[in-house]
Coordinates of C-alpha atoms in Angstrom, one line a residue:
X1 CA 124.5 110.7 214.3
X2 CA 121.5 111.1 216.8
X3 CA 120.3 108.1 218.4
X4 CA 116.7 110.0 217.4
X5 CA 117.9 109.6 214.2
X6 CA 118.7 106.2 214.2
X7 CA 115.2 105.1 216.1
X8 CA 113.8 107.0 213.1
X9 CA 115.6 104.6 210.8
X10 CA 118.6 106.7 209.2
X11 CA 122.1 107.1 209.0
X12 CA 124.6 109.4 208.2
X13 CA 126.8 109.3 205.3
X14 CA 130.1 107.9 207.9
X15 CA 127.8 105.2 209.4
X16 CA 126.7 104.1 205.6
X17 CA 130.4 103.6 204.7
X18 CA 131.1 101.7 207.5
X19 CA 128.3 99.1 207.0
X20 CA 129.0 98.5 202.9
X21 CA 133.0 98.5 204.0
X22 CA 133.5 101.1 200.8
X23 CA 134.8 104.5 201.8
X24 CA 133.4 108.1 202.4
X25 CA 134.6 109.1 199.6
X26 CA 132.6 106.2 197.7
X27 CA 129.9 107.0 199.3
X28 CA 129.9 110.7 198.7
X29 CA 130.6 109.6 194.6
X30 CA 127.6 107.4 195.0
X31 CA 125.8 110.4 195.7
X32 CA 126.9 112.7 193.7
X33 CA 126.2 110.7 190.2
X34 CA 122.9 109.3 191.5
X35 CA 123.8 105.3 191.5
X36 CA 124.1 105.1 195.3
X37 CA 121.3 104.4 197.8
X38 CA 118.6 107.2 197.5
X39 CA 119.0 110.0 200.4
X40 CA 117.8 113.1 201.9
X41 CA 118.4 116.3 203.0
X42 CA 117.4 117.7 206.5
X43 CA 119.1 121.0 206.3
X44 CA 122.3 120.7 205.3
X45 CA 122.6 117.6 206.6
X46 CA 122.6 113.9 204.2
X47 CA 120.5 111.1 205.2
X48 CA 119.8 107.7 204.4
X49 CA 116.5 106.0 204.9
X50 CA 118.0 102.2 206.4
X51 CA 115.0 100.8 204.3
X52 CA 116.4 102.2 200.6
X53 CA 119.9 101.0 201.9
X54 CA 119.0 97.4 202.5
X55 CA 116.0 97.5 198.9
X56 CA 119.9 99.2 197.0
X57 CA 122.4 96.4 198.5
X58 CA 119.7 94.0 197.4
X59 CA 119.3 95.5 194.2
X60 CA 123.2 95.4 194.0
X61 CA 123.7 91.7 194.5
X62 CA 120.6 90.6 192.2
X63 CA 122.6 92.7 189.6
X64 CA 125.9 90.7 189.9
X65 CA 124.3 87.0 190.1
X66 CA 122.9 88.1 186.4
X67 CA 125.6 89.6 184.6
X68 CA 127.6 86.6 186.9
X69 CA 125.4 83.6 185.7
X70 CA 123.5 84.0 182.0
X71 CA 124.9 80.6 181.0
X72 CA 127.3 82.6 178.3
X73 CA 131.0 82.4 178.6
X74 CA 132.0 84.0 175.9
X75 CA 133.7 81.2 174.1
X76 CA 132.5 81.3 170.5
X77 CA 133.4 77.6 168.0
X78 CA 135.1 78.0 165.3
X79 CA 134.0 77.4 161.7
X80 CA 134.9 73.2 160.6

């Protein structure tokens, strides 16, 4: 990656995977069936804004502290 692309605030598909400590290849799913951080194209190059990473990631964590803490455990009583 460019440092004029990072002064721009993107990074590269290698540099994304290295900061979430998931692989390329989870990255490059990610992308591929839309439920990664958003991206662009500049050619045939992939980008990602730094901005949608960090709004995605905090997305991400807001999603497991609900489905983590609703109060329910999933212990039902039993009739008496």
């Amino acid at each position: 990656m460019s440092s004029a692309t990072a002064q721009l605030g993107y990074c590269d598909e290698k540099i994304l995977a290295q900061t979430l400590a998931v692989s390329l290849s989870t990255v490059r799913r990610w992308r591929q069936f839309r439920n990664g951080p958003k991206f662009v194209r500049f050619g045939k190059s992939v980008r990602y804004r730094l901005a949608d990473v960090e709004e995605w990631v905090a997305a991400q964590s807001q999603s497991a502290a609900r489905s983590r803490g609703t109060g329910h455990s999933g212990v039902t009583e039993g009739k008496q």
